[in-house]
Short mmCIF file of N, CA, C and O in Angstrom, two decimals:
data_model
loop_
_atom_site.label_atom_id
_atom_site.label_comp_id
_atom_site.label_asym_id
_atom_site.label_seq_id
_atom_site.Cartn_x
_atom_site.Cartn_y
_atom_site.Cartn_z
N MET A 202 50.55 246.02 -186.07
CA MET A 202 51.91 246.62 -186.80
C MET A 202 50.46 247.30 -187.27
O MET A 202 49.23 247.33 -187.96
N ASP A 203 50.89 248.86 -187.80
CA ASP A 203 50.29 250.02 -188.45
C ASP A 203 50.07 249.29 -190.16
O ASP A 203 50.46 248.79 -190.92
N THR A 204 48.30 249.14 -190.70
CA THR A 204 47.87 248.65 -191.53
C THR A 204 48.33 249.53 -193.11
O THR A 204 48.67 249.18 -193.79
N ASP A 205 48.52 250.79 -192.19
CA ASP A 205 49.09 251.88 -193.72
C ASP A 205 50.78 251.56 -193.69
O ASP A 205 50.93 251.33 -194.89
N ASP A 206 51.52 251.25 -193.07
CA ASP A 206 52.49 250.82 -192.65
C ASP A 206 52.90 249.53 -194.45
O ASP A 206 53.30 249.19 -194.93
N ILE A 207 51.82 248.64 -193.62
CA ILE A 207 51.73 247.41 -194.83
C ILE A 207 51.01 247.86 -195.98
O ILE A 207 51.65 247.65 -197.04
N LYS A 208 50.26 248.65 -196.07
CA LYS A 208 49.89 249.11 -197.64
C LYS A 208 50.69 249.65 -198.04
O LYS A 208 50.48 249.46 -199.30
N ASN A 209 51.86 250.53 -197.91
CA ASN A 209 52.58 251.73 -198.07
C ASN A 209 53.71 250.42 -198.83
O ASN A 209 54.17 250.66 -200.16
N ILE A 210 54.10 249.38 -197.95
CA ILE A 210 55.54 248.85 -198.68
C ILE A 210 54.55 247.81 -200.02
O ILE A 210 54.89 247.66 -200.57
N GLU A 211 53.21 247.43 -199.73
CA GLU A 211 52.44 246.77 -200.44
C GLU A 211 52.56 247.40 -201.80
O GLU A 211 52.86 246.99 -202.89
N LYS A 212 52.26 248.67 -202.41
CA LYS A 212 52.46 249.89 -202.98
C LYS A 212 53.83 249.60 -203.21
O LYS A 212 53.62 249.76 -204.82
N ARG A 213 54.65 249.93 -203.09
CA ARG A 213 56.03 250.09 -203.31
C ARG A 213 56.82 248.70 -203.61
O ARG A 213 57.37 249.20 -204.89
N ILE A 214 55.86 247.76 -203.31
CA ILE A 214 56.52 246.68 -204.26
C ILE A 214 55.33 245.95 -205.54
O ILE A 214 56.38 246.05 -206.79
N GLU A 215 54.42 246.97 -205.58
CA GLU A 215 53.78 246.61 -206.46
C GLU A 215 54.57 248.11 -207.70
O GLU A 215 54.45 246.90 -208.92
N ASP A 216 54.99 248.45 -207.10
CA ASP A 216 55.02 249.58 -207.95
C ASP A 216 56.71 249.13 -209.31
O ASP A 216 57.18 248.89 -210.11
N ALA A 217 57.53 248.25 -207.75
CA ALA A 217 58.87 247.66 -208.08
C ALA A 217 58.85 246.82 -208.81
O ALA A 217 59.49 247.10 -210.19
N GLN A 218 57.51 246.18 -209.02
CA GLN A 218 57.12 245.07 -209.86
C GLN A 218 56.90 245.59 -211.50
O GLN A 218 57.16 244.75 -212.10
N ASN A 219 55.99 246.74 -211.73
CA ASN A 219 55.77 246.97 -212.31
C ASN A 219 57.13 247.54 -213.54
O ASN A 219 57.15 247.87 -214.80
N LEU A 220 58.18 248.18 -212.47
CA LEU A 220 58.95 248.65 -213.18
C LEU A 220 60.51 247.14 -213.73
O LEU A 220 60.69 247.46 -214.86
N LYS A 221 60.04 246.08 -213.22
CA LYS A 221 60.64 245.48 -213.41
C LYS A 221 60.15 244.61 -214.65
O LYS A 221 61.11 244.78 -215.73
N SER A 222 58.94 244.75 -215.14
CA SER A 222 58.30 244.07 -215.61
C SER A 222 58.77 244.82 -217.30
O SER A 222 59.09 244.21 -218.30
N ASN A 223 58.78 246.50 -217.12
CA ASN A 223 59.37 247.16 -218.18
C ASN A 223 60.23 247.22 -218.46
O ASN A 223 60.70 246.82 -219.51
N LEU A 224 61.62 247.03 -217.47
CA LEU A 224 63.00 246.37 -217.90
C LEU A 224 63.01 245.54 -218.33
O LEU A 224 63.86 245.09 -219.26
N GLU A 225 62.45 244.50 -218.09
CA GLU A 225 62.48 243.27 -218.97
C GLU A 225 62.07 242.98 -220.18
O GLU A 225 62.56 242.45 -221.01
N SER A 226 60.75 243.79 -220.55
CA SER A 226 60.51 244.27 -221.45
C SER A 226 62.17 244.37 -222.91
O SER A 226 61.69 244.44 -224.13
N LYS A 227 62.56 245.69 -222.15
CA LYS A 227 63.34 246.50 -222.69
C LYS A 227 64.93 245.14 -223.11
O LYS A 227 65.46 245.35 -223.90
N VAL A 228 64.95 244.10 -222.05
CA VAL A 228 66.22 243.32 -222.18
C VAL A 228 65.96 242.78 -223.70
O VAL A 228 66.89 242.87 -223.86
N GLU A 229 64.19 241.92 -223.55
CA GLU A 229 64.47 241.15 -224.56
C GLU A 229 64.93 242.51 -226.19
O GLU A 229 65.59 241.88 -226.84
N LYS A 230 63.92 243.08 -225.67
CA LYS A 230 64.29 244.32 -226.96
C LYS A 230 65.79 244.44 -227.56
O LYS A 230 66.18 245.14 -228.71
N LEU A 231 66.46 244.38 -226.57
CA LEU A 231 68.14 244.89 -226.77
C LEU A 231 68.73 244.02 -226.17
O LEU A 231 69.84 243.86 -225.88
N PRO A 232 68.68 242.48 -227.17
CA PRO A 232 69.51 241.20 -227.25
C PRO A 232 71.40 241.58 -227.02
O PRO A 232 71.87 240.80 -226.14
N ASP A 233 71.58 242.67 -228.36
CA ASP A 233 73.04 242.67 -227.84
C ASP A 233 73.16 244.01 -228.31
O ASP A 233 74.87 244.65 -228.35
N SER A 234 72.92 244.96 -227.45
CA SER A 234 72.81 246.04 -227.13
C SER A 234 73.80 246.15 -226.00
O SER A 234 73.93 245.53 -224.49
N PRO A 235 74.91 247.38 -225.51
CA PRO A 235 75.83 247.85 -224.28
C PRO A 235 74.53 248.16 -223.57
O PRO A 235 74.79 247.97 -222.36
N ARG A 236 73.46 248.89 -223.61
CA ARG A 236 72.83 249.42 -222.43
C ARG A 236 71.58 247.98 -222.19
O ARG A 236 71.62 248.08 -221.16
N LYS A 237 71.74 246.86 -222.60
CA LYS A 237 71.14 245.56 -222.41
C LYS A 237 72.16 245.77 -220.78
O LYS A 237 71.34 245.35 -219.73
N ASP A 238 73.24 245.48 -220.55
CA ASP A 238 74.17 245.07 -219.27
C ASP A 238 73.58 246.12 -218.29
O ASP A 238 73.63 245.97 -216.95
N GLN A 239 73.50 246.91 -218.71
CA GLN A 239 72.62 248.88 -217.84
C GLN A 239 71.60 248.53 -217.28
O GLN A 239 71.20 248.72 -216.16
N PHE A 240 70.14 247.77 -218.18
CA PHE A 240 68.78 247.54 -217.85
C PHE A 240 69.10 246.73 -216.98
O PHE A 240 68.32 246.39 -216.10
N GLN A 241 70.18 245.24 -217.22
CA GLN A 241 70.52 243.80 -216.35
C GLN A 241 70.86 244.41 -214.85
O GLN A 241 70.53 244.04 -213.90
N MET A 242 71.88 245.39 -214.67
CA MET A 242 71.95 245.82 -213.33
C MET A 242 70.83 246.34 -212.38
O MET A 242 70.86 246.39 -211.45
N GLN A 243 70.22 247.40 -213.12
CA GLN A 243 68.74 248.22 -213.20
C GLN A 243 68.02 247.00 -212.33
O GLN A 243 67.26 246.77 -210.90
N LEU A 244 67.79 245.63 -213.09
CA LEU A 244 66.75 244.86 -212.80
C LEU A 244 67.44 243.73 -211.62
O LEU A 244 66.47 243.88 -210.58
N ASP A 245 68.67 243.64 -211.39
CA ASP A 245 68.75 243.28 -209.95
C ASP A 245 68.96 243.88 -208.93
O ASP A 245 68.57 243.35 -207.75
N LYS A 246 69.42 245.36 -209.02
CA LYS A 246 68.73 245.73 -207.93
C LYS A 246 67.23 245.95 -207.49
O LYS A 246 66.78 246.21 -206.43
N ILE A 247 66.64 246.18 -208.38
CA ILE A 247 64.95 246.12 -208.46
C ILE A 247 65.06 244.59 -207.73
O ILE A 247 63.45 244.55 -206.99
N ASN A 248 65.38 243.83 -208.04
CA ASN A 248 65.26 242.55 -207.56
C ASN A 248 65.34 242.31 -205.85
O ASN A 248 64.80 242.03 -204.99
N ASP A 249 66.88 243.10 -205.96
CA ASP A 249 67.06 243.59 -204.14
C ASP A 249 66.34 243.48 -203.44
O ASP A 249 65.90 244.05 -202.51
N LEU A 250 65.36 245.10 -204.37
CA LEU A 250 64.68 246.00 -203.50
C LEU A 250 63.35 245.20 -203.24
O LEU A 250 62.56 245.24 -202.40
N ILE A 251 62.55 244.56 -204.23
CA ILE A 251 61.46 243.99 -203.80
C ILE A 251 61.50 242.88 -202.92
O ILE A 251 61.18 242.47 -201.73
N ALA A 252 62.85 242.27 -203.13
CA ALA A 252 62.93 240.92 -202.14
C ALA A 252 63.01 241.93 -200.82
O ALA A 252 63.03 241.27 -199.54
N HIS A 253 64.28 243.02 -200.78
CA HIS A 253 64.27 243.64 -199.35
C HIS A 253 62.63 244.29 -198.46
O HIS A 253 62.57 244.43 -197.38
N LEU A 254 61.57 244.80 -199.56
CA LEU A 254 60.76 245.78 -199.44
C LEU A 254 59.50 244.28 -198.71
O LEU A 254 58.81 244.13 -197.53
N GLU A 255 59.82 243.00 -199.31
CA GLU A 255 58.60 242.01 -199.14
C GLU A 255 59.43 241.34 -197.62
O GLU A 255 58.49 241.05 -197.53
N LYS A 256 60.72 241.78 -197.44
CA LYS A 256 61.09 241.02 -195.99
C LYS A 256 60.31 241.80 -194.85
O LYS A 256 59.68 241.03 -193.81
N GLU A 257 60.65 242.78 -195.03
CA GLU A 257 60.21 244.23 -194.31
C GLU A 257 58.19 244.15 -194.16
O GLU A 257 57.96 244.18 -193.47
N LYS A 258 58.26 243.41 -195.50
CA LYS A 258 56.25 243.64 -194.92
C LYS A 258 56.06 242.36 -193.73
O LYS A 258 55.14 242.32 -193.66
N GLU A 259 56.66 241.42 -193.91
CA GLU A 259 56.76 239.76 -193.59
C GLU A 259 57.33 240.60 -192.30
O GLU A 259 56.21 239.83 -191.08
N GLU A 260 57.79 241.17 -191.62
CA GLU A 260 58.10 241.45 -190.83
C GLU A 260 57.58 242.30 -189.42
O GLU A 260 57.02 242.68 -188.14
N LEU A 261 56.49 243.16 -191.00
CA LEU A 261 55.63 243.56 -190.00
C LEU A 261 54.03 243.21 -189.55
O LEU A 261 53.32 243.53 -189.21
N SER A 262 54.18 242.42 -190.43
CA SER A 262 52.80 240.87 -189.94
C SER A 262 53.08 241.10 -189.50
O SER A 262 53.88 239.93 -188.21
#
């Protein structure tokens, strides 16, 4: 398989993990805010994306 495809997926995983870390810090700062639920939904979607990308990477390897 093309190593550029794998590198691209690795970059997307890294970007998603950085976004996840950023959102996690926001959730910690907003313990009782209505926006916490919005951030939590985004975190769930990012976790799904990371899992999908890791599976895709594994299939390409």
